[in-house]
PDB file of C-alpha atoms in Angstrom:
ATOM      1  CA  UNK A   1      47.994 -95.771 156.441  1.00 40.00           C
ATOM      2  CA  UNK A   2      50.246 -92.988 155.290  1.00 58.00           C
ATOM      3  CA  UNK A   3      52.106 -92.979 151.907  1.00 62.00           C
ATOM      4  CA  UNK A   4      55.767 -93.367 153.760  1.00 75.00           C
ATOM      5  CA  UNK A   5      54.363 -96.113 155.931  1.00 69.00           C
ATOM      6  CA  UNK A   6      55.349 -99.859 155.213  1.00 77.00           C
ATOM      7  CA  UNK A   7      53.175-101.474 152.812  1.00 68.00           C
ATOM      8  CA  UNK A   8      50.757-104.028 154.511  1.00 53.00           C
ATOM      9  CA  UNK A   9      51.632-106.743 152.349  1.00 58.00           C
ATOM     10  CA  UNK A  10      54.986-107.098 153.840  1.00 67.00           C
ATOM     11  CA  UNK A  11      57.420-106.195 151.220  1.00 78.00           C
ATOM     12  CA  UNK A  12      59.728-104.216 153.130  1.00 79.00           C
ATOM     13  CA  UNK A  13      58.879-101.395 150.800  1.00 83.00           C
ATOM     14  CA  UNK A  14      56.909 -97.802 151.710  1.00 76.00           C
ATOM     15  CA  UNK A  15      53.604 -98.034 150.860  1.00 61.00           C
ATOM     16  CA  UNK A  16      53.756 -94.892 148.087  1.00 60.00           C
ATOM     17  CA  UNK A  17      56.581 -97.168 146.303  1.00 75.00           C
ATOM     18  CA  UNK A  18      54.563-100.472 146.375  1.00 72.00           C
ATOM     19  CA  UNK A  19      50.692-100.918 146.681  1.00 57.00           C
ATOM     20  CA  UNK A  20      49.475 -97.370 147.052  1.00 56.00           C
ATOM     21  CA  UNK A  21      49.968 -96.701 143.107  1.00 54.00           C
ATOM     22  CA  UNK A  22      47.566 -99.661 142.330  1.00 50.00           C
ATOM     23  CA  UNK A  23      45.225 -98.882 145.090  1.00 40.00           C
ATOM     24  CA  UNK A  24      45.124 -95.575 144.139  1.00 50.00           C
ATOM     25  CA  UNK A  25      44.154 -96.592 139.901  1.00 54.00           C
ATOM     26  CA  UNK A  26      40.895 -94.723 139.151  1.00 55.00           C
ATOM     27  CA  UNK A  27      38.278 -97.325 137.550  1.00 59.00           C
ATOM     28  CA  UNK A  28      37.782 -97.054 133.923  1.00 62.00           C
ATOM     29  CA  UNK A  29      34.635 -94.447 134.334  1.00 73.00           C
ATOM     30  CA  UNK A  30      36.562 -92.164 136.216  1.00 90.00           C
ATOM     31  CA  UNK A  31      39.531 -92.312 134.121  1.00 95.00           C
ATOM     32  CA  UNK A  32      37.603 -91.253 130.827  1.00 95.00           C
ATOM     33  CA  UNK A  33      36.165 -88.160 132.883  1.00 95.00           C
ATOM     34  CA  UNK A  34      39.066 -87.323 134.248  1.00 96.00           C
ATOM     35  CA  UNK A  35      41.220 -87.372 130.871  1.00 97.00           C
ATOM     36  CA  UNK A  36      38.067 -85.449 129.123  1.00 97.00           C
ATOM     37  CA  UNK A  37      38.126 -83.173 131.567  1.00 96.00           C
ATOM     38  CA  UNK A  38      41.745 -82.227 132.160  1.00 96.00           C
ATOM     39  CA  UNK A  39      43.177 -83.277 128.755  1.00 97.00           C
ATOM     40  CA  UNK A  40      40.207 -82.975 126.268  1.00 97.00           C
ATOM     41  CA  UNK A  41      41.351 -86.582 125.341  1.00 98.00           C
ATOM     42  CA  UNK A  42      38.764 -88.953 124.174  1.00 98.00           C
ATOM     43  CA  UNK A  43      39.331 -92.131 125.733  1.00 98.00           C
ATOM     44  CA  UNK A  44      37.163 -95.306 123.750  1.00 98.00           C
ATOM     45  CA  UNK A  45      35.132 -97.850 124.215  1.00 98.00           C
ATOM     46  CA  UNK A  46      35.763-101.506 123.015  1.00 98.00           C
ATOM     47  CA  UNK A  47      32.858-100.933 120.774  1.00 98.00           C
ATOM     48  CA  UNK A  48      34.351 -97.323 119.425  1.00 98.00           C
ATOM     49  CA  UNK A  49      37.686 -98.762 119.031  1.00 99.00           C
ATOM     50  CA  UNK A  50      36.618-101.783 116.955  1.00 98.00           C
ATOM     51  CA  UNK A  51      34.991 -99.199 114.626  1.00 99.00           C
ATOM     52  CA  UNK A  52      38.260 -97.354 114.503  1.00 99.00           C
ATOM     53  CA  UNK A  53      40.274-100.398 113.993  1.00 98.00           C
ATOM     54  CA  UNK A  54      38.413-101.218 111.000  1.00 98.00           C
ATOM     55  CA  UNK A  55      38.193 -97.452 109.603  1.00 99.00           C
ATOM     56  CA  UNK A  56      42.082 -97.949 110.199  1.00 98.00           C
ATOM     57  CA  UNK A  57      42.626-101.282 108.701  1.00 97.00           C
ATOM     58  CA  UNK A  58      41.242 -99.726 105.507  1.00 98.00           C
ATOM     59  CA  UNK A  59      42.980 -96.318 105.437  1.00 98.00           C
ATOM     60  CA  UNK A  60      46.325 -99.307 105.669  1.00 97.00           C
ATOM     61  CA  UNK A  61      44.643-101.363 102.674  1.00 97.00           C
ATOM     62  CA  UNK A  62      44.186 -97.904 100.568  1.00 98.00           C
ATOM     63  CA  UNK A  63      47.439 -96.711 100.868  1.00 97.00           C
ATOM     64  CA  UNK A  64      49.331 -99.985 100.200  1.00 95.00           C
ATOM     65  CA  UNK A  65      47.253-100.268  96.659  1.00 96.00           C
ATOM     66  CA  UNK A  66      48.320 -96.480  96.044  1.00 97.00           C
ATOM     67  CA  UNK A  67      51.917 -96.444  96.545  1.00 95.00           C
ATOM     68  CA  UNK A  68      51.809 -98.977  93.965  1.00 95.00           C
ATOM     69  CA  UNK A  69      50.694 -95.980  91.494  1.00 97.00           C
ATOM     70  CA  UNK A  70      53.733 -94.200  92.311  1.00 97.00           C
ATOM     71  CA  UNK A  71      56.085 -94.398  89.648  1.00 97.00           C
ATOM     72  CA  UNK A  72      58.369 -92.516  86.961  1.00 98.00           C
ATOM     73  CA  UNK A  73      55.918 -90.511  84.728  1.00 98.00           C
ATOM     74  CA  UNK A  74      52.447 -90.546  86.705  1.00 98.00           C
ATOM     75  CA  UNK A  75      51.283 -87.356  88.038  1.00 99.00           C
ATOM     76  CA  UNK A  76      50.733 -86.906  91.642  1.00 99.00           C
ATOM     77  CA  UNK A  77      46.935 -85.343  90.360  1.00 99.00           C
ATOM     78  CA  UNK A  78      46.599 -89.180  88.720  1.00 99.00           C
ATOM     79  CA  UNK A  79      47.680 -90.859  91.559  1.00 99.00           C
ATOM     80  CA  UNK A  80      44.734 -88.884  93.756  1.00 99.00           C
ATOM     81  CA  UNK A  81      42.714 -90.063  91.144  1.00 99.00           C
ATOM     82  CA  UNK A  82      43.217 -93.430  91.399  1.00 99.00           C
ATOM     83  CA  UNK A  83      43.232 -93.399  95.527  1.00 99.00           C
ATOM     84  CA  UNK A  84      39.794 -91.462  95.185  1.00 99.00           C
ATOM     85  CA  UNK A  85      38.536 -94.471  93.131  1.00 99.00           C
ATOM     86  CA  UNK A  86      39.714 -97.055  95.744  1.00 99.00           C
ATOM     87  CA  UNK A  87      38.122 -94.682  98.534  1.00 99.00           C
ATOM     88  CA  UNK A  88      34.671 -95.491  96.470  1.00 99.00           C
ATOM     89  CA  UNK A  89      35.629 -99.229  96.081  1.00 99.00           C
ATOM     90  CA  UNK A  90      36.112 -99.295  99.757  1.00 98.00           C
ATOM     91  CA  UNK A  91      32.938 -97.644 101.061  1.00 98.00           C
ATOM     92  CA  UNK A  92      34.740 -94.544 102.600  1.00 99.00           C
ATOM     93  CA  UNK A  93      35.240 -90.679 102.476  1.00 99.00           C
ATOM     94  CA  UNK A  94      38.489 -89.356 101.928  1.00 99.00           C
ATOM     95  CA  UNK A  95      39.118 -87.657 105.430  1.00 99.00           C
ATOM     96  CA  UNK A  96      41.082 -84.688 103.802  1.00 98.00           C
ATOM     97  CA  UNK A  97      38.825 -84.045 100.770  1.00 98.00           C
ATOM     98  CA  UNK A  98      36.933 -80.347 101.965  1.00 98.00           C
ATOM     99  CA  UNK A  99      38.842 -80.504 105.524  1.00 98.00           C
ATOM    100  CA  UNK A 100      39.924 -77.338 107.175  1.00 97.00           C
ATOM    101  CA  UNK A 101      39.868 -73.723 106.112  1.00 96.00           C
ATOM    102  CA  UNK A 102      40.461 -72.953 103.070  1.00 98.00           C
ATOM    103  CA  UNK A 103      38.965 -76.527 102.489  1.00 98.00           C
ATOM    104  CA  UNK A 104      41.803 -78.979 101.182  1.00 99.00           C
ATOM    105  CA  UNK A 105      40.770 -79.736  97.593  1.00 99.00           C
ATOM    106  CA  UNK A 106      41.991 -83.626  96.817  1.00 99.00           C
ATOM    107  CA  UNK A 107      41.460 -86.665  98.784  1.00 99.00           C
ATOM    108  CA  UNK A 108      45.340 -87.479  99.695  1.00 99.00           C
ATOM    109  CA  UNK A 109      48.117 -85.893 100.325  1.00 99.00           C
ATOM    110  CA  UNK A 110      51.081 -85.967  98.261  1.00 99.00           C
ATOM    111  CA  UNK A 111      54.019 -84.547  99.696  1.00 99.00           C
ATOM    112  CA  UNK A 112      57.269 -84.440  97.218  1.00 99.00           C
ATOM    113  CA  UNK A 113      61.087 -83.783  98.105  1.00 99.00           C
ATOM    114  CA  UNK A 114      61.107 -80.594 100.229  1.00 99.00           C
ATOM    115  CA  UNK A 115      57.526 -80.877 100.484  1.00 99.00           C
ATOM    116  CA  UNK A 116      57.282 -81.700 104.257  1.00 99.00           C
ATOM    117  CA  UNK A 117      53.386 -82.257 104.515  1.00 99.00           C
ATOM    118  CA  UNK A 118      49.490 -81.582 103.283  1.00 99.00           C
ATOM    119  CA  UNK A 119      51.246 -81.215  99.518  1.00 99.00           C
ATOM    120  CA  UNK A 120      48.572 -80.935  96.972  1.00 99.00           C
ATOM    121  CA  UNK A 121      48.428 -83.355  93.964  1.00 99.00           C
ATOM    122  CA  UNK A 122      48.773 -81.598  90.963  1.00 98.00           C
ATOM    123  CA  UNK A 123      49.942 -82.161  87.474  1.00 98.00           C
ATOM    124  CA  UNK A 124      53.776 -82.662  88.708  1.00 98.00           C
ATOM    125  CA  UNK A 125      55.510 -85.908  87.242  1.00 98.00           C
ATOM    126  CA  UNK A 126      57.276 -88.010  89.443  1.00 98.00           C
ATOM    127  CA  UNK A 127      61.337 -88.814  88.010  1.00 98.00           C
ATOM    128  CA  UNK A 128      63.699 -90.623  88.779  1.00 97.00           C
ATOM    129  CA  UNK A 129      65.354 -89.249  92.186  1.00 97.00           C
ATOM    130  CA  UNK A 130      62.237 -88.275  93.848  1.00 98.00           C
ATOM    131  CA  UNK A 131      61.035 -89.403  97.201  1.00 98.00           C
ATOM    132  CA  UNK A 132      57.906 -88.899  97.861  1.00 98.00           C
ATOM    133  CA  UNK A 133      54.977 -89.354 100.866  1.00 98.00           C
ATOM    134  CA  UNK A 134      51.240 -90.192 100.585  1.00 98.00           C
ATOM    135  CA  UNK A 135      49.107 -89.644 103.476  1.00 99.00           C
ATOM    136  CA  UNK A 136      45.350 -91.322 103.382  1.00 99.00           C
ATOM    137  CA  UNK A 137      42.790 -90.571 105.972  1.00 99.00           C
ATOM    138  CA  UNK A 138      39.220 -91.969 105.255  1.00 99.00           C
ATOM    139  CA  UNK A 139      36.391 -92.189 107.335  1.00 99.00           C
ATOM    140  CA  UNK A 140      34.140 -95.086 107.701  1.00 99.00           C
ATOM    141  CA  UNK A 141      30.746 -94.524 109.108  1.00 98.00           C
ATOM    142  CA  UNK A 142      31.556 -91.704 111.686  1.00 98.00           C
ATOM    143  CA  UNK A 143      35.117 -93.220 112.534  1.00 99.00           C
ATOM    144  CA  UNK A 144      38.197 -92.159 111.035  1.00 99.00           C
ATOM    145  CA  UNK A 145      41.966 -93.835 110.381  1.00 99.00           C
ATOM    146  CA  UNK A 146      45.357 -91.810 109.503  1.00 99.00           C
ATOM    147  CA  UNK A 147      48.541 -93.156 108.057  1.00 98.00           C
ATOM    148  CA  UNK A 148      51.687 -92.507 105.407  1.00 98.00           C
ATOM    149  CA  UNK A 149      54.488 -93.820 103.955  1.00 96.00           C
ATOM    150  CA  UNK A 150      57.254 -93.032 101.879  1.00 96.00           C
ATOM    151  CA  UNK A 151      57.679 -94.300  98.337  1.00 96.00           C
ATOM    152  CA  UNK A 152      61.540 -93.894  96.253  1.00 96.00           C
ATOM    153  CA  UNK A 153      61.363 -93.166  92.599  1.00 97.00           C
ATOM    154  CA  UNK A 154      64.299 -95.236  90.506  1.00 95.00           C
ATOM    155  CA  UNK A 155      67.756 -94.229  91.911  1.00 94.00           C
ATOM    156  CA  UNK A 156      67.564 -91.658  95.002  1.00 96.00           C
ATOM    157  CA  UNK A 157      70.577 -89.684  96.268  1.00 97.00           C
ATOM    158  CA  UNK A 158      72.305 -91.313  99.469  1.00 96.00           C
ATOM    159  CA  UNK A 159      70.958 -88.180 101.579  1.00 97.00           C
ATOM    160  CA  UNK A 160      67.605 -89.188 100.169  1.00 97.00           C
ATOM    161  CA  UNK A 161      67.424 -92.588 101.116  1.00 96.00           C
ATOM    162  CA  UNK A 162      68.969 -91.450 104.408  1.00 96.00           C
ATOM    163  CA  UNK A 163      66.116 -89.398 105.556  1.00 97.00           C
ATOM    164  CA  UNK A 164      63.632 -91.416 104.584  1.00 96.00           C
ATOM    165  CA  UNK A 165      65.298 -94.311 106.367  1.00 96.00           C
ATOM    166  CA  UNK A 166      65.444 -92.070 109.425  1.00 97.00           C
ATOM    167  CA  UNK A 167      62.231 -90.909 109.641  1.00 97.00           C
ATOM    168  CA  UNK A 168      61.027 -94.595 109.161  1.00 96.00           C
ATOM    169  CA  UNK A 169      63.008 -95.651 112.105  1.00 96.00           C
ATOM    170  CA  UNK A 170      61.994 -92.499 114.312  1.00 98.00           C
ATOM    171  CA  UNK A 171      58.757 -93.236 113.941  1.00 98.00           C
ATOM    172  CA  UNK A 172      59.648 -97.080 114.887  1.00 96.00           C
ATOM    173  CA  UNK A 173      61.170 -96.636 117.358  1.00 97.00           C
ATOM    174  CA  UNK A 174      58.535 -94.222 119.090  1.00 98.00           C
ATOM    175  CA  UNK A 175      55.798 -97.089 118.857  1.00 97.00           C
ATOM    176  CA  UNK A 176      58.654 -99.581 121.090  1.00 96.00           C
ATOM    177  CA  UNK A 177      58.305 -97.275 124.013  1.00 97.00           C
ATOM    178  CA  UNK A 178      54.373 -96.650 124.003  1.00 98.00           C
ATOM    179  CA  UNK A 179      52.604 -98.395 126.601  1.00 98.00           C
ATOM    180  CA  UNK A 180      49.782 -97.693 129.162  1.00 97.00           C
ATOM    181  CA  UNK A 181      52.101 -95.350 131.997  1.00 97.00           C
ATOM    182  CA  UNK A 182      54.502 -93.599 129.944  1.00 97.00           C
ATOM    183  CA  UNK A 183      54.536 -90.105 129.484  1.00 97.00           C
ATOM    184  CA  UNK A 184      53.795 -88.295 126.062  1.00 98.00           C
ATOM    185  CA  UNK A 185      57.551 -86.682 126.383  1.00 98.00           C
ATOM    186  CA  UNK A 186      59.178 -90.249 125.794  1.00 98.00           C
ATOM    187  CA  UNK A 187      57.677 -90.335 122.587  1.00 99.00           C
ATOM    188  CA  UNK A 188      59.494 -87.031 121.368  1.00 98.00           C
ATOM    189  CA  UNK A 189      62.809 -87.776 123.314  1.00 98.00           C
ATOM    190  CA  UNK A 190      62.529 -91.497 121.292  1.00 98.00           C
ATOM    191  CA  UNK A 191      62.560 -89.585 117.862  1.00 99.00           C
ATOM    192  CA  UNK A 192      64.827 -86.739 118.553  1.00 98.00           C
ATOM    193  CA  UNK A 193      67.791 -89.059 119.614  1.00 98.00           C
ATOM    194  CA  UNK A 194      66.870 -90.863 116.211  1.00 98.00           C
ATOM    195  CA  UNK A 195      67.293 -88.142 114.242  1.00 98.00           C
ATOM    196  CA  UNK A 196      70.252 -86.025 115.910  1.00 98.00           C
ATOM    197  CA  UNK A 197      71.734 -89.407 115.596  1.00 97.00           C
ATOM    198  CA  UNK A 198      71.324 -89.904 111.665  1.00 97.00           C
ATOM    199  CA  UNK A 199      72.365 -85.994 111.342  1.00 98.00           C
ATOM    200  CA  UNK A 200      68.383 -84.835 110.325  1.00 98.00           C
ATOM    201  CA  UNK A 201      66.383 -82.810 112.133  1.00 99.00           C
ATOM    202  CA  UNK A 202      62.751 -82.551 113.756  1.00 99.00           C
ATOM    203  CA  UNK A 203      59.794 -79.957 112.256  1.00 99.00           C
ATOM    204  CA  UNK A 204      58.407 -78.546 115.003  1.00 98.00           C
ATOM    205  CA  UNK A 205      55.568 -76.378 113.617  1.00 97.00           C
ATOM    206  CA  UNK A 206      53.440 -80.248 113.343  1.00 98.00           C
ATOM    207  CA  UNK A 207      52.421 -82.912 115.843  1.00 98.00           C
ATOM    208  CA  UNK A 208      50.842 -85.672 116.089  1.00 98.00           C
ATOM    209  CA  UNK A 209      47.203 -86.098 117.112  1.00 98.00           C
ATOM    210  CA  UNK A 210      44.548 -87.736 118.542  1.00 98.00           C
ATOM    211  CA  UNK A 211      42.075 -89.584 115.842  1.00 99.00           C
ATOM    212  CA  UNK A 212      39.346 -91.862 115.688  1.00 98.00           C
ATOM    213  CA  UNK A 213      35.715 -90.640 116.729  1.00 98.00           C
ATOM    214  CA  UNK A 214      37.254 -87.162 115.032  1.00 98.00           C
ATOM    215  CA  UNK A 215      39.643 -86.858 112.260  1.00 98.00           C
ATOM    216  CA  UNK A 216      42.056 -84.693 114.706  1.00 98.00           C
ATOM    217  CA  UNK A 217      40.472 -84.791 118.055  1.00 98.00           C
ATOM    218  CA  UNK A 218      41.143 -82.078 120.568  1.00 97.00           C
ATOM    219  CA  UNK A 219      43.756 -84.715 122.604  1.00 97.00           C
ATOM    220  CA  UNK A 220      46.600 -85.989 122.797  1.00 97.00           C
ATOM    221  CA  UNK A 221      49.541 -83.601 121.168  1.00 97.00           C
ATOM    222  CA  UNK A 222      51.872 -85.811 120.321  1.00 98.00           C
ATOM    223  CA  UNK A 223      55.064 -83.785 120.032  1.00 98.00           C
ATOM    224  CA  UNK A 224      57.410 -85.037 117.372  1.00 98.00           C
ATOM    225  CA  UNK A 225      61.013 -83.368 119.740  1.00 97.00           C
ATOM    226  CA  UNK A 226      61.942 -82.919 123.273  1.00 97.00           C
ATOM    227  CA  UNK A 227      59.182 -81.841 125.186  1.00 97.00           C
ATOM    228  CA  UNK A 228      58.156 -81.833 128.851  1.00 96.00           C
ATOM    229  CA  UNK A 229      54.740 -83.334 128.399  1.00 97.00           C
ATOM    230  CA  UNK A 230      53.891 -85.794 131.493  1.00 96.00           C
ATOM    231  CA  UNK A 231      50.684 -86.643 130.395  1.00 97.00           C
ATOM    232  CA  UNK A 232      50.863 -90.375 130.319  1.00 98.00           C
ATOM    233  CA  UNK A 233      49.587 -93.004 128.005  1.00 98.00           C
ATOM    234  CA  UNK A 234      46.357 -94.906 129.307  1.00 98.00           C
ATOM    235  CA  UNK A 235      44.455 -97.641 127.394  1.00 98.00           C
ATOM    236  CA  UNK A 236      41.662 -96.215 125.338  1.00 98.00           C
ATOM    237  CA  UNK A 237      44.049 -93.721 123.486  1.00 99.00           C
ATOM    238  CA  UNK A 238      44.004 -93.502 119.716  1.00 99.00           C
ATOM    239  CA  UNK A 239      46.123 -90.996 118.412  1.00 99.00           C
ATOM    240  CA  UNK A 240      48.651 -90.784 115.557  1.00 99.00           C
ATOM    241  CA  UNK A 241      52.700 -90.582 115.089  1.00 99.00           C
ATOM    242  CA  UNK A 242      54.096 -89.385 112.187  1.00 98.00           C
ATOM    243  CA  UNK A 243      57.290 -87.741 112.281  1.00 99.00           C
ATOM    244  CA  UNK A 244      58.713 -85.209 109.645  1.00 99.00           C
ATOM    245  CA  UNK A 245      61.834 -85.282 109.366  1.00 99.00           C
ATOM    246  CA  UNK A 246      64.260 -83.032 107.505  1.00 99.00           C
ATOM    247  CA  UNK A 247      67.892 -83.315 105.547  1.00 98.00           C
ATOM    248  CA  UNK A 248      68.641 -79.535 106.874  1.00 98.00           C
ATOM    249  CA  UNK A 249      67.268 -77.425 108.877  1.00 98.00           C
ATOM    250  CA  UNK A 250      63.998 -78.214 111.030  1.00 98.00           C
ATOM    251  CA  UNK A 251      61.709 -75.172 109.737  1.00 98.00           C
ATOM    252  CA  UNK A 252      58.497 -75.288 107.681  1.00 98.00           C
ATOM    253  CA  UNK A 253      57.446 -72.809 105.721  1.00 98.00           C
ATOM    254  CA  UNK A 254      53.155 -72.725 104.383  1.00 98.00           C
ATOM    255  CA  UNK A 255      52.526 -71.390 100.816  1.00 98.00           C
ATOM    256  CA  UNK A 256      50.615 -68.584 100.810  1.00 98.00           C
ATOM    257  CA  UNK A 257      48.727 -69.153  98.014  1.00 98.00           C
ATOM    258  CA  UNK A 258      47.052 -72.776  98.736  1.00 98.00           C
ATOM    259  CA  UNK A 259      47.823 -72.069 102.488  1.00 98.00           C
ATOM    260  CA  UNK A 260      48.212 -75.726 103.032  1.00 99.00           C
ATOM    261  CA  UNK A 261      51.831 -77.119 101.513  1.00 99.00           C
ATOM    262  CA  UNK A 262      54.121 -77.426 104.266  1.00 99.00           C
ATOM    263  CA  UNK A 263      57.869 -76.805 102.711  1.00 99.00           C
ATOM    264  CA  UNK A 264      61.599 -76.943 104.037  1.00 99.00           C
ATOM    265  CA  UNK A 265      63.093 -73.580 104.504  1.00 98.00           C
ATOM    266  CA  UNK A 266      66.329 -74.686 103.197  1.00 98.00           C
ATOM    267  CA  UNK A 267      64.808 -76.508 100.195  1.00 98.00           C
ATOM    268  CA  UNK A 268      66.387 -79.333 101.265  1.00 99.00           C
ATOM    269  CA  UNK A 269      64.576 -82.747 101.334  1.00 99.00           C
ATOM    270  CA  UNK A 270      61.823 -84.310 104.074  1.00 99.00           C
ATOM    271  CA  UNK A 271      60.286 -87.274 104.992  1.00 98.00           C
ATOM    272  CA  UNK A 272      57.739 -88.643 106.694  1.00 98.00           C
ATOM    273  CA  UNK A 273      56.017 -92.237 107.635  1.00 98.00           C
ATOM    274  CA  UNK A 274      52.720 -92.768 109.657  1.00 98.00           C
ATOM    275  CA  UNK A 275      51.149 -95.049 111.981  1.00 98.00           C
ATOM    276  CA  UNK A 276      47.803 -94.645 114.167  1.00 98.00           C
ATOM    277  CA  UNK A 277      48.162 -96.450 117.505  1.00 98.00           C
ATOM    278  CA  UNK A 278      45.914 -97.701 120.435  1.00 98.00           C
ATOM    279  CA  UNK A 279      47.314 -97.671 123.361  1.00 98.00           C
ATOM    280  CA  UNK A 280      45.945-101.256 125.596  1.00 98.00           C
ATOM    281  CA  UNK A 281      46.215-102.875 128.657  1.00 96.00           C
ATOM    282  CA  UNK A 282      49.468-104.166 128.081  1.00 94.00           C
ATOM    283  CA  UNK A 283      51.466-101.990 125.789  1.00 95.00           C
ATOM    284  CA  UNK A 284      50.003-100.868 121.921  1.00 97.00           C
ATOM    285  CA  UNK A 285      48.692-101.926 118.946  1.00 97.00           C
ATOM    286  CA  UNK A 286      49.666-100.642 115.690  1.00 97.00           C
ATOM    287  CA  UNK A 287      45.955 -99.743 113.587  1.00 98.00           C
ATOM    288  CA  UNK A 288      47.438 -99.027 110.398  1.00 96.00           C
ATOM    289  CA  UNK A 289      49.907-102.224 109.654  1.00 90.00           C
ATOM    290  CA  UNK A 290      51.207-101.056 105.865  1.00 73.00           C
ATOM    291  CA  UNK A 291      53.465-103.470 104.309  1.00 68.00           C
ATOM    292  CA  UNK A 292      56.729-102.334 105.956  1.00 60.00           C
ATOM    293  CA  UNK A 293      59.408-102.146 103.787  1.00 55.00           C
ATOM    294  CA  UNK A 294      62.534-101.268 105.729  1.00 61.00           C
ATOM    295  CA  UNK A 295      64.424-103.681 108.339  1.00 62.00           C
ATOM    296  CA  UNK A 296      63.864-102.285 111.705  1.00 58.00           C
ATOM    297  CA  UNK A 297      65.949-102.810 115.351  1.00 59.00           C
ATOM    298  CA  UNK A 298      64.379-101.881 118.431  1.00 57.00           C
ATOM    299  CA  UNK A 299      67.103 -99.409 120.689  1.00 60.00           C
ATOM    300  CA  UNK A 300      69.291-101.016 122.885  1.00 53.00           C
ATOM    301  CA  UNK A 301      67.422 -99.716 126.553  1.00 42.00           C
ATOM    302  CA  UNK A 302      70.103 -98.726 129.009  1.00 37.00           C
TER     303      UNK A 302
END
């Protein structure tokens, strides 16, 4: 039977546009070879992701607990204190803590204002007006989790609360189109039209990534902007989205000295929230459920 033929089960439709796409499904086996060996993606096992939901749930349970730290007068250096303490508690290694090169020296990170990512606790207070994001990673015997948030100190400026509202929803509304079948780009194209829409822009220079057996796995990419990426979302995936989003302009700039803090070029303020997803059979499932703190719509489809 060719592809253009009718479909033997009578629908009246070509073959190609009916039964041939199921037919054609590798098995499970195949697929993990065939994504390792085109797309370096790691596709898991229900025992592997089990380990990575729980490594997950607690990276969630961590960074709940420290957001709570994050008021007027604390130091961002005290708040990595007390999140290194709960990492103990917990039975886990802060993920971040001698990652990389040069090695990244604390075991969150904090990210403040125009800070757009990997910001470096220090002995900066936190005042009235700031916004700021904590990213935990931990890693629980061999398996790893990923997630952030945003946190508003006191009274924040209306552009303030607007990006961090819009990155919120960006990354919302990426998770409502992931699903086993649709391509990587749909995840960019889903944030994008959030933020063009809400005046903000997209960083570029970061993606998100795959995570679980590896704190950033070799695949998926997971561009944050409009991209032409067809790779498409199977079940087994684990991989994070957390969109930075900026007031101005979409560049990052790295310190040179600490080589890690990620800043606006304009100076201008970013934001960022976090979720690790799997993808499954039947759509996703969000790993890292934080206490959301933000109403959220899904998009009207067309």
């Amino acid at each position: 039977m060719g592809r253009n033929d009718p479909c033997w089960c009578g629908s009246g439709k070509k073959w190609k546009k009916c039964h041939f796409p199921e037919e054609q499904k590798p098995q499970q086996g195949d697929l993990k070879r065939l994504y390792w060996k085109r797309y370096q993606i790691i596709l898991k096992s229900p025992e592997q992701i089990q380990k990575i939901r729980e490594a997950n749930q607690v990276a969630a349970d961590i960074l709940n607990k420290t957001i709570e730290k994050a008021v007027a007068g604390i130091t961002t250096d005290e708040i990595n204190a007390f999140s290194h303490q709960l990492h103990k508690d917990a039975g886990v290694k802060p993920a971040p803590l001698g990652f990389g090169h040069p090695p990244f020296p604390k075991s969150i990170c904090t990210s403040l204002n125009e800070v757009i990512c990997h910001g470096i606790p220090d002995q900066t207070a936190l005042k009235d007006g700031d916004i700021l994001n904590i990213d935990v990673s931990v890693e629980l015997d061999g398996y790893f989790g990923d997630c952030s948030r945003m946190v508003c100190i006191g009274n924040v400026s209306a552009d303030s609360a607007r990006v961090v509202d819009t990155s919120y929803h960006c990354l919302m509304d990426a998770v409502h189109v992931c699903g086993p079948g649709v391509p990587i780009r749909e995840i960019g194209e889903a944030i994008e039209r959030c933020a063009r829409k809400n005046r903000c822009s997209v960083v570029y220079q970061f993606v998100g990534h795959g995570v679980g057996v590896e704190f950033h796995e070799p695949g998926p990419q997971i561009p944050h902007y409009r991209n032409n990426c067809a790779i498409q979302l199977v079940p087994g995936m684990t991989f994070t989205i957390e969109p930075m989003i900026n007031l101005g302009v979409a560049d990052a700039v790295i310190d040179p000295a600490d080589q890690w803090t990620a800043r606006t070029a304009d100076g201008k303020c970013s934001a960022q929230w976090e979720h690790t997803l799997l993808i499954t059979e039947d759509g996703c499932e969000i790993l890292t459920p934080w206490e959301e703190t933000l109403p959220y719509s899904p998009p009207k489809t067309q």
